[in-house]
Amino acid sequence: MDTSYDLIETEGGVPVKAWIRGVAMEDEARKQLQNVARLPFIHRHVAVMPDVHFGFGATVGSVIPTIGAIVPAAVGVDIGCGMMAVQTSLVADNLPDDLGPIRNAIEKAVPHGRTARGRDKGSWNEPPRSSEKAWADLSDDFERIASKHGAIRQSNHVTHLGTLGTGNHFIEVCLDESERVWFLLHSGSRGVGNRIGTYFIELAKKDMRQHLGDIPDEDLAYLKEGSKSFDDYVEAVEWAQRFAMTNRALMMQAVVEAVSKAKGMRHFKAHLVAVNCHHNYVSREHHFGADVLVTRKGAVRARAGELGIIPGSMGTRSYIVRGKGNKDSFESCSHGAGRAMSRTKAKAVFTLEDHRLATAHVECRKDIDVLDETPGAYKAIDAVMEAQKDLVEVVHTLRQVVCVKG
């Protein structure tokens, strides 16, 4: 039977269906996927997206359906990380020739980088009123979770709400195929999500200490459904996903307000089309006749008609897509281009001149601290999109003109 995926057989485990035609996958990632496929509670098969690459705990670009258990390391520590995009009433001609002031306005409005909030004020403990108001809707559930797991309380929670972070997290101003202006951003649950993920990964290992030898990798330590740890983790991870969704909405609000006040900008409307989706998370779904827990580690849900976002790199294109509801992928698609090399290798391979040339058309940072995010460190987004053409259809193609990195 002709299929659009490659079938990777796993001795002692379920098959792996991989949408990787035309893109590379490291041997380390293949081994990592086969380790997951050997877990006794995997439902049917593991699905792999074309942005696949080796990851901490589990493979980035993997979709893992389970029954009766969940693997905290497969969800990871950037719980609820995802994308948000809004279309505006602006067109390219409404933007000033010099985009520097727009980038500066966004950087001032949205805390980013390792110092993030308080870089100008000198303190991390001064969240804006909008964050405090949003935190009020999250705080009661957080207190209940923290009362059971005190280590989670010692985290940046309200102070990180509305902040971007570092690494591959970004904010962009983009133009679509009709020269319409979009705002795009990528971030998640920040410090508190990291603390929750780290805490439950270690808890799973502790709970399974005497059984770790029975699984192919100790990072795949799992929590069994029906146990207190399982219930506590599901409660905490669902809360972190809410935090992440709220975090993106707050930043997008700040971006819209900042750009509207930037020098030379005219009045505009935003949210004409809005998408806010996770790509590091777990959800309860129904697939192949069973109720399952689906962990998407660097993958986006792509149900039939559902909108999603697939970003490229800081010098290439991004896509607003509509899901096709492909059953074999567990209704999923890639979460981006996917790294082609490690951050360390990228800094060794590319020069600042390489980076400047690759981002010549973008108002963005062009210094040594973002060299690991240079476009060449990522897979070719065209190849990634071609490999998953039966998973999604392209609705809008976006090219960035401003990019803010932490």
Tab-separated table of C-alpha atoms in Angstrom:
chain	number	residue	atom	x	y	z
A	1	MET	CA	0.000	0.000	0.000
A	2	ASP	CA	1.359	3.427	-0.947
A	3	THR	CA	1.778	5.700	2.068
A	4	SER	CA	3.214	9.157	2.640
A	5	TYR	CA	5.236	8.042	5.658
A	6	ASP	CA	8.166	5.713	6.244
A	7	LEU	CA	7.499	2.711	8.463
A	8	ILE	CA	10.192	1.985	11.030
A	9	GLU	CA	9.810	-1.429	12.604
A	10	THR	CA	10.823	-1.821	16.242
A	11	GLU	CA	11.822	-5.181	17.663
A	12	GLY	CA	9.831	-5.719	20.817
A	13	GLY	CA	7.690	-2.635	20.232
A	14	VAL	CA	5.068	-0.949	18.082
A	15	PRO	CA	5.889	0.492	14.638
A	16	VAL	CA	6.988	4.089	14.113
A	17	LYS	CA	5.306	6.000	11.263
A	18	ALA	CA	7.586	8.832	10.174
A	19	TRP	CA	6.761	11.701	7.800
A	20	ILE	CA	10.428	12.298	6.978
A	21	ARG	CA	10.721	11.927	3.219
A	22	GLY	CA	13.175	14.509	1.934
A	23	VAL	CA	14.412	15.487	5.425
A	24	ALA	CA	17.135	14.011	7.595
A	25	MET	CA	16.759	12.225	10.932
A	26	GLU	CA	19.750	11.503	13.172
A	27	ASP	CA	20.506	7.968	14.296
A	28	GLU	CA	20.210	9.173	17.895
A	29	ALA	CA	16.643	10.331	17.251
A	30	ARG	CA	15.747	7.019	15.582
A	31	LYS	CA	17.064	5.089	18.582
A	32	GLN	CA	15.202	7.382	20.949
A	33	LEU	CA	11.947	6.822	19.038
A	34	GLN	CA	12.373	3.073	19.089
A	35	ASN	CA	12.902	3.197	22.852
A	36	VAL	CA	9.537	4.944	23.164
A	37	ALA	CA	7.949	2.388	20.830
A	38	ARG	CA	9.019	-0.408	23.219
A	39	LEU	CA	7.041	0.966	26.150
A	40	PRO	CA	4.215	-1.447	27.014
A	41	PHE	CA	1.384	1.088	26.976
A	42	ILE	CA	1.825	2.701	23.532
A	43	HIS	CA	-1.406	2.642	21.503
A	44	ARG	CA	-1.028	1.373	17.902
A	45	HIS	CA	2.149	3.204	16.843
A	46	VAL	CA	4.314	6.292	17.372
A	47	ALA	CA	3.990	9.105	14.812
A	48	VAL	CA	6.958	11.262	13.809
A	49	MET	CA	6.815	14.683	12.198
A	50	PRO	CA	9.337	15.971	9.583
A	51	ASP	CA	10.961	18.442	12.004
A	52	VAL	CA	12.136	15.483	14.083
A	53	HIS	CA	15.403	15.695	15.993
A	54	PHE	CA	16.985	14.269	19.141
A	55	GLY	CA	15.621	15.827	22.318
A	56	PHE	CA	16.053	15.691	26.069
A	57	GLY	CA	13.810	12.976	27.496
A	58	ALA	CA	12.025	12.244	24.235
A	59	THR	CA	12.348	13.057	20.556
A	60	VAL	CA	11.262	16.481	19.344
A	61	GLY	CA	8.658	16.038	16.625
A	62	SER	CA	7.076	12.915	18.124
A	63	VAL	CA	3.432	12.078	18.807
A	64	ILE	CA	3.061	9.465	21.538
A	65	PRO	CA	-0.374	7.912	22.263
A	66	THR	CA	-0.597	6.036	25.559
A	67	ILE	CA	-3.184	4.111	27.526
A	68	GLY	CA	-2.949	3.860	31.308
A	69	ALA	CA	0.290	5.773	31.737
A	70	ILE	CA	2.045	9.011	30.923
A	71	VAL	CA	5.760	9.858	30.514
A	72	PRO	CA	6.540	13.298	32.027
A	73	ALA	CA	9.862	13.579	30.167
A	74	ALA	CA	8.031	13.077	26.869
A	75	VAL	CA	5.987	16.184	27.594
A	76	GLY	CA	9.205	17.858	28.702
A	77	VAL	CA	9.911	20.924	30.805
A	78	ASP	CA	8.671	23.610	28.384
A	79	ILE	CA	5.087	22.581	29.085
A	80	GLY	CA	2.520	24.261	26.862
A	81	CYS	CA	5.116	25.872	24.633
A	82	GLY	CA	3.427	26.968	21.460
A	83	MET	CA	2.572	29.698	18.991
A	84	MET	CA	0.135	32.568	18.635
A	85	ALA	CA	-0.605	34.592	15.514
A	86	VAL	CA	-2.966	37.445	14.715
A	87	GLN	CA	-3.765	39.059	11.415
A	88	THR	CA	-4.129	42.856	11.364
A	89	SER	CA	-5.804	45.391	9.097
A	90	LEU	CA	-2.373	46.789	8.199
A	91	VAL	CA	-0.639	46.164	4.883
A	92	ALA	CA	3.060	46.429	4.053
A	93	ASP	CA	2.758	50.021	2.800
A	94	ASN	CA	1.463	51.069	6.228
A	95	LEU	CA	4.773	50.118	7.846
A	96	PRO	CA	7.550	52.719	8.105
A	97	ASP	CA	10.666	52.352	5.970
A	98	ASP	CA	12.745	52.126	9.149
A	99	LEU	CA	11.470	49.162	11.165
A	100	GLY	CA	13.923	49.737	14.009
A	101	PRO	CA	11.439	51.752	16.113
A	102	ILE	CA	8.861	48.954	15.848
A	103	ARG	CA	11.397	46.382	17.011
A	104	ASN	CA	12.468	48.689	19.865
A	105	ALA	CA	8.845	49.244	20.895
A	106	ILE	CA	8.194	45.500	21.078
A	107	GLU	CA	11.403	44.865	23.022
A	108	LYS	CA	10.411	47.497	25.584
A	109	ALA	CA	6.837	46.231	25.871
A	110	VAL	CA	7.564	42.491	26.245
A	111	PRO	CA	10.252	41.381	28.725
A	112	HIS	CA	12.649	38.966	27.057
A	113	GLY	CA	16.063	37.430	27.543
A	114	ARG	CA	17.489	36.013	30.730
A	115	THR	CA	17.049	39.228	32.696
A	116	ALA	CA	13.619	39.815	31.146
A	117	ARG	CA	11.214	41.636	33.437
A	118	GLY	CA	12.907	44.310	35.422
A	119	ARG	CA	15.797	44.914	33.035
A	120	ASP	CA	14.897	48.601	33.125
A	121	LYS	CA	13.276	48.645	36.555
A	122	GLY	CA	15.978	46.644	38.299
A	123	SER	CA	13.625	44.030	39.720
A	124	TRP	CA	11.896	40.823	38.619
A	125	ASN	CA	9.150	41.456	41.139
A	126	GLU	CA	7.139	44.156	39.405
A	127	PRO	CA	4.664	42.442	37.073
A	128	PRO	CA	2.398	44.817	35.130
A	129	ARG	CA	-1.234	45.150	36.081
A	130	SER	CA	-2.385	43.012	33.142
A	131	SER	CA	-0.252	40.102	34.380
A	132	GLU	CA	-1.498	40.454	37.946
A	133	LYS	CA	-5.100	40.422	36.721
A	134	ALA	CA	-4.485	37.322	34.603
A	135	TRP	CA	-2.698	35.645	37.505
A	136	ALA	CA	-5.840	36.057	39.611
A	137	ASP	CA	-7.538	33.502	37.335
A	138	LEU	CA	-4.646	31.076	37.757
A	139	SER	CA	-3.561	31.555	41.350
A	140	ASP	CA	-6.143	29.440	43.219
A	141	ASP	CA	-5.372	26.328	41.195
A	142	PHE	CA	-1.644	27.001	41.498
A	143	GLU	CA	-1.935	27.250	45.287
A	144	ARG	CA	-3.767	23.926	45.406
A	145	ILE	CA	-1.046	22.260	43.317
A	146	ALA	CA	1.786	23.897	45.262
A	147	SER	CA	0.240	22.903	48.599
A	148	LYS	CA	0.762	19.259	47.594
A	149	HIS	CA	4.179	19.757	46.005
A	150	GLY	CA	6.020	22.535	47.783
A	151	ALA	CA	8.983	22.562	45.386
A	152	ILE	CA	6.713	23.908	42.648
A	153	ARG	CA	6.014	27.028	44.676
A	154	GLN	CA	9.680	28.039	44.442
A	155	SER	CA	9.395	29.146	40.830
A	156	ASN	CA	8.901	32.234	38.726
A	157	HIS	CA	5.187	32.226	38.082
A	158	VAL	CA	3.408	35.585	38.138
A	159	THR	CA	6.704	37.368	37.403
A	160	HIS	CA	7.108	35.325	34.208
A	161	LEU	CA	3.517	35.819	33.048
A	162	GLY	CA	3.664	37.980	29.930
A	163	THR	CA	7.378	37.369	29.250
A	164	LEU	CA	9.090	35.806	26.249
A	165	GLY	CA	12.205	34.048	27.530
A	166	THR	CA	15.247	32.970	25.520
A	167	GLY	CA	16.444	30.408	22.979
A	168	ASN	CA	14.077	29.806	20.092
A	169	HIS	CA	11.293	31.912	21.588
A	170	PHE	CA	10.527	34.942	19.453
A	171	ILE	CA	8.128	37.692	18.397
A	172	GLU	CA	7.785	38.614	14.729
A	173	VAL	CA	6.069	41.087	12.456
A	174	CYS	CA	5.309	39.259	9.207
A	175	LEU	CA	3.754	39.852	5.796
A	176	ASP	CA	1.522	37.284	4.116
A	177	GLU	CA	1.063	36.533	0.425
A	178	SER	CA	-1.324	39.520	0.126
A	179	GLU	CA	1.092	41.875	1.953
A	180	ARG	CA	-1.185	41.832	5.018
A	181	VAL	CA	0.641	42.379	8.327
A	182	TRP	CA	0.640	39.648	10.968
A	183	PHE	CA	2.094	39.406	14.469
A	184	LEU	CA	3.540	36.038	15.438
A	185	LEU	CA	5.032	34.822	18.713
A	186	HIS	CA	6.447	31.669	20.273
A	187	SER	CA	6.701	30.928	24.016
A	188	GLY	CA	5.277	28.731	26.762
A	189	SER	CA	4.895	28.312	30.514
A	190	ARG	CA	8.334	29.720	31.331
A	191	GLY	CA	9.905	29.128	34.747
A	192	VAL	CA	6.903	27.625	36.475
A	193	GLY	CA	6.337	25.102	33.662
A	194	ASN	CA	10.000	24.167	33.823
A	195	ARG	CA	9.748	23.595	37.561
A	196	ILE	CA	6.612	21.464	37.197
A	197	GLY	CA	8.145	19.379	34.417
A	198	THR	CA	11.458	18.854	36.208
A	199	TYR	CA	9.727	17.978	39.483
A	200	PHE	CA	7.467	15.296	37.998
A	201	ILE	CA	10.202	13.821	35.790
A	202	GLU	CA	12.239	13.194	38.941
A	203	LEU	CA	9.145	11.989	40.807
A	204	ALA	CA	8.465	9.435	38.064
A	205	LYS	CA	12.048	8.178	38.291
A	206	LYS	CA	11.781	7.956	42.072
A	207	ASP	CA	8.447	6.114	41.923
A	208	MET	CA	9.925	3.659	39.408
A	209	ARG	CA	13.374	3.332	40.967
A	210	GLN	CA	13.127	-0.440	41.370
A	211	HIS	CA	11.685	-0.840	37.864
A	212	LEU	CA	13.978	1.475	35.865
A	213	GLY	CA	15.924	-1.505	34.599
A	214	ASP	CA	12.773	-2.737	32.835
A	215	ILE	CA	12.488	0.278	30.526
A	216	PRO	CA	14.864	1.142	27.655
A	217	ASP	CA	15.776	4.589	29.018
A	218	GLU	CA	15.340	5.962	32.537
A	219	ASP	CA	14.116	9.247	31.030
A	220	LEU	CA	11.052	7.254	29.974
A	221	ALA	CA	10.031	6.658	33.585
A	222	TYR	CA	6.258	6.865	33.680
A	223	LEU	CA	3.347	7.475	35.999
A	224	LYS	CA	0.587	4.864	36.029
A	225	GLU	CA	-3.010	5.978	35.715
A	226	GLY	CA	-4.865	5.587	38.988
A	227	SER	CA	-1.883	6.561	41.106
A	228	LYS	CA	-1.792	9.783	43.106
A	229	SER	CA	1.310	10.948	41.231
A	230	PHE	CA	-0.473	10.464	37.899
A	231	ASP	CA	-3.485	12.513	38.987
A	232	ASP	CA	-1.274	15.227	40.465
A	233	TYR	CA	0.790	15.436	37.284
A	234	VAL	CA	-2.241	15.694	35.000
A	235	GLU	CA	-3.610	18.479	37.205
A	236	ALA	CA	-0.289	20.343	37.167
A	237	VAL	CA	0.419	19.928	33.461
A	238	GLU	CA	-3.077	21.070	32.492
A	239	TRP	CA	-2.567	24.149	34.676
A	240	ALA	CA	0.808	24.859	33.048
A	241	GLN	CA	-0.845	24.651	29.635
A	242	ARG	CA	-3.387	27.252	30.750
A	243	PHE	CA	-0.533	29.434	31.995
A	244	ALA	CA	1.219	29.126	28.617
A	245	MET	CA	-1.914	30.037	26.665
A	246	THR	CA	-2.465	33.060	28.926
A	247	ASN	CA	1.193	34.045	28.644
A	248	ARG	CA	0.977	34.196	24.850
A	249	ALA	CA	-2.271	36.172	24.927
A	250	LEU	CA	-0.754	38.758	27.295
A	251	MET	CA	2.336	39.177	25.133
A	252	MET	CA	0.262	39.527	21.981
A	253	GLN	CA	-1.817	42.227	23.633
A	254	ALA	CA	1.397	44.043	24.572
A	255	VAL	CA	2.758	43.697	21.014
A	256	VAL	CA	-0.401	45.145	19.468
A	257	GLU	CA	-0.356	48.092	21.864
A	258	ALA	CA	3.379	48.703	21.374
A	259	VAL	CA	3.215	48.699	17.589
A	260	SER	CA	0.154	50.941	17.578
A	261	LYS	CA	2.124	53.552	19.555
A	262	ALA	CA	5.332	53.265	17.532
A	263	LYS	CA	6.472	56.305	15.605
A	264	GLY	CA	4.756	56.698	12.252
A	265	MET	CA	2.120	54.005	12.798
A	266	ARG	CA	-1.506	54.517	11.843
A	267	HIS	CA	-4.529	53.123	13.686
A	268	PHE	CA	-5.242	49.470	12.941
A	269	LYS	CA	-7.297	46.513	14.045
A	270	ALA	CA	-5.848	43.169	15.121
A	271	HIS	CA	-7.236	39.687	15.794
A	272	LEU	CA	-8.963	39.467	12.411
A	273	VAL	CA	-7.665	35.902	12.408
A	274	ALA	CA	-6.187	34.570	15.649
A	275	VAL	CA	-4.545	31.225	16.386
A	276	ASN	CA	-3.172	30.148	19.790
A	277	CYS	CA	-1.897	26.556	19.844
A	278	HIS	CA	0.386	24.358	21.945
A	279	HIS	CA	3.114	22.114	20.572
A	280	ASN	CA	4.554	20.651	23.832
A	281	TYR	CA	1.640	19.162	25.716
A	282	VAL	CA	-0.610	16.232	26.527
A	283	SER	CA	-4.345	15.890	25.938
A	284	ARG	CA	-7.092	13.302	26.210
A	285	GLU	CA	-8.298	12.237	22.763
A	286	HIS	CA	-9.966	9.350	20.930
A	287	HIS	CA	-7.989	7.503	18.267
A	288	PHE	CA	-8.419	4.114	16.572
A	289	GLY	CA	-11.323	3.141	18.797
A	290	ALA	CA	-9.741	4.002	22.151
A	291	ASP	CA	-9.559	6.881	24.600
A	292	VAL	CA	-5.886	7.770	24.858
A	293	LEU	CA	-3.491	10.320	26.264
A	294	VAL	CA	-1.681	11.957	23.351
A	295	THR	CA	1.676	13.541	24.117
A	296	ARG	CA	2.877	15.917	21.416
A	297	LYS	CA	6.545	16.752	21.889
A	298	GLY	CA	7.195	19.432	19.284
A	299	ALA	CA	4.027	18.709	17.286
A	300	VAL	CA	0.765	20.554	16.672
A	301	ARG	CA	-2.727	19.087	16.665
A	302	ALA	CA	-4.119	19.182	13.113
A	303	ARG	CA	-7.706	18.001	13.203
A	304	ALA	CA	-9.697	18.439	10.005
A	305	GLY	CA	-10.301	22.177	9.552
A	306	GLU	CA	-8.266	23.160	12.632
A	307	LEU	CA	-5.844	26.068	12.207
A	308	GLY	CA	-2.238	25.765	13.340
A	309	ILE	CA	1.101	27.559	13.012
A	310	ILE	CA	4.343	26.130	11.615
A	311	PRO	CA	7.238	28.607	11.919
A	312	GLY	CA	10.464	28.367	9.956
A	313	SER	CA	13.543	30.149	11.288
A	314	MET	CA	14.370	33.819	11.840
A	315	GLY	CA	15.257	34.259	8.173
A	316	THR	CA	12.761	32.047	6.362
A	317	ARG	CA	9.002	31.629	6.021
A	318	SER	CA	6.309	30.552	8.462
A	319	TYR	CA	2.894	29.089	7.719
A	320	ILE	CA	-0.674	29.311	8.932
A	321	VAL	CA	-2.053	25.872	8.139
A	322	ARG	CA	-5.336	23.999	8.230
A	323	GLY	CA	-5.324	20.425	9.454
A	324	LYS	CA	-6.448	17.545	7.260
A	325	GLY	CA	-7.227	15.237	10.179
A	326	ASN	CA	-4.827	12.506	9.080
A	327	LYS	CA	-5.607	9.507	11.274
A	328	ASP	CA	-2.192	7.836	11.062
A	329	SER	CA	-0.499	10.986	12.422
A	330	PHE	CA	-3.026	11.067	15.288
A	331	GLU	CA	-4.230	14.289	13.622
A	332	SER	CA	-0.894	16.072	14.045
A	333	CYS	CA	1.699	18.063	12.115
A	334	SER	CA	5.157	19.527	12.728
A	335	HIS	CA	5.730	22.431	15.102
A	336	GLY	CA	8.349	24.122	12.942
A	337	ALA	CA	11.353	23.484	10.740
A	338	GLY	CA	13.261	21.577	13.423
A	339	ARG	CA	16.914	21.947	14.244
A	340	ALA	CA	19.437	20.573	11.765
A	341	MET	CA	22.288	20.810	14.277
A	342	SER	CA	22.952	21.517	17.937
A	343	ARG	CA	23.418	25.046	19.244
A	344	THR	CA	27.074	24.330	19.931
A	345	LYS	CA	27.661	23.102	16.385
A	346	ALA	CA	25.807	26.094	14.904
A	347	LYS	CA	28.135	28.483	16.715
A	348	ALA	CA	31.130	26.547	15.386
A	349	VAL	CA	29.868	26.299	11.805
A	350	PHE	CA	28.405	29.756	11.148
A	351	THR	CA	29.990	33.199	11.345
A	352	LEU	CA	28.334	36.477	12.176
A	353	GLU	CA	28.679	37.420	8.509
A	354	ASP	CA	26.759	34.262	7.572
A	355	HIS	CA	24.043	35.284	9.998
A	356	ARG	CA	23.893	38.856	8.738
A	357	LEU	CA	23.514	37.686	5.153
A	358	ALA	CA	20.824	35.137	6.052
A	359	THR	CA	18.806	37.793	7.923
A	360	ALA	CA	19.568	40.779	5.691
A	361	HIS	CA	15.854	41.310	4.983
A	362	VAL	CA	14.854	41.205	8.663
A	363	GLU	CA	15.103	43.863	11.371
A	364	CYS	CA	16.565	41.681	14.132
A	365	ARG	CA	19.554	41.011	16.357
A	366	LYS	CA	22.719	40.207	14.440
A	367	ASP	CA	25.106	39.534	17.326
A	368	ILE	CA	27.010	36.514	18.601
A	369	ASP	CA	24.418	35.639	21.249
A	370	VAL	CA	21.807	34.681	18.614
A	371	LEU	CA	24.179	32.836	16.282
A	372	ASP	CA	22.803	29.474	17.465
A	373	GLU	CA	19.420	30.572	16.099
A	374	THR	CA	20.702	31.514	12.630
A	375	PRO	CA	18.551	30.138	9.769
A	376	GLY	CA	21.173	27.615	8.665
A	377	ALA	CA	20.925	25.830	12.028
A	378	TYR	CA	17.429	24.668	11.031
A	379	LYS	CA	16.089	22.249	8.448
A	380	ALA	CA	14.804	23.656	5.156
A	381	ILE	CA	11.208	24.630	5.832
A	382	ASP	CA	10.221	23.893	2.196
A	383	ALA	CA	11.299	20.261	2.607
A	384	VAL	CA	9.505	19.996	5.946
A	385	MET	CA	6.265	21.295	4.437
A	386	GLU	CA	6.532	18.992	1.425
A	387	ALA	CA	6.977	15.969	3.691
A	388	GLN	CA	3.703	16.681	5.508
A	389	LYS	CA	1.486	17.787	2.647
A	390	ASP	CA	-1.063	15.096	3.538
A	391	LEU	CA	-1.215	16.366	7.132
A	392	VAL	CA	-1.976	20.047	6.506
A	393	GLU	CA	-2.809	22.535	3.785
A	394	VAL	CA	-1.254	25.995	3.699
A	395	VAL	CA	-3.673	28.857	4.353
A	396	HIS	CA	-1.169	31.727	4.608
A	397	THR	CA	2.551	32.013	3.929
A	398	LEU	CA	4.303	34.543	6.168
A	399	ARG	CA	7.695	36.178	5.752
A	400	GLN	CA	9.080	38.113	8.679
A	401	VAL	CA	10.300	41.699	8.494
A	402	VAL	CA	10.912	42.152	12.247
A	403	CYS	CA	12.118	39.479	14.666
A	404	VAL	CA	12.646	39.883	18.419
A	405	LYS	CA	14.763	37.220	20.132
A	406	GLY	CA	15.467	36.852	23.822
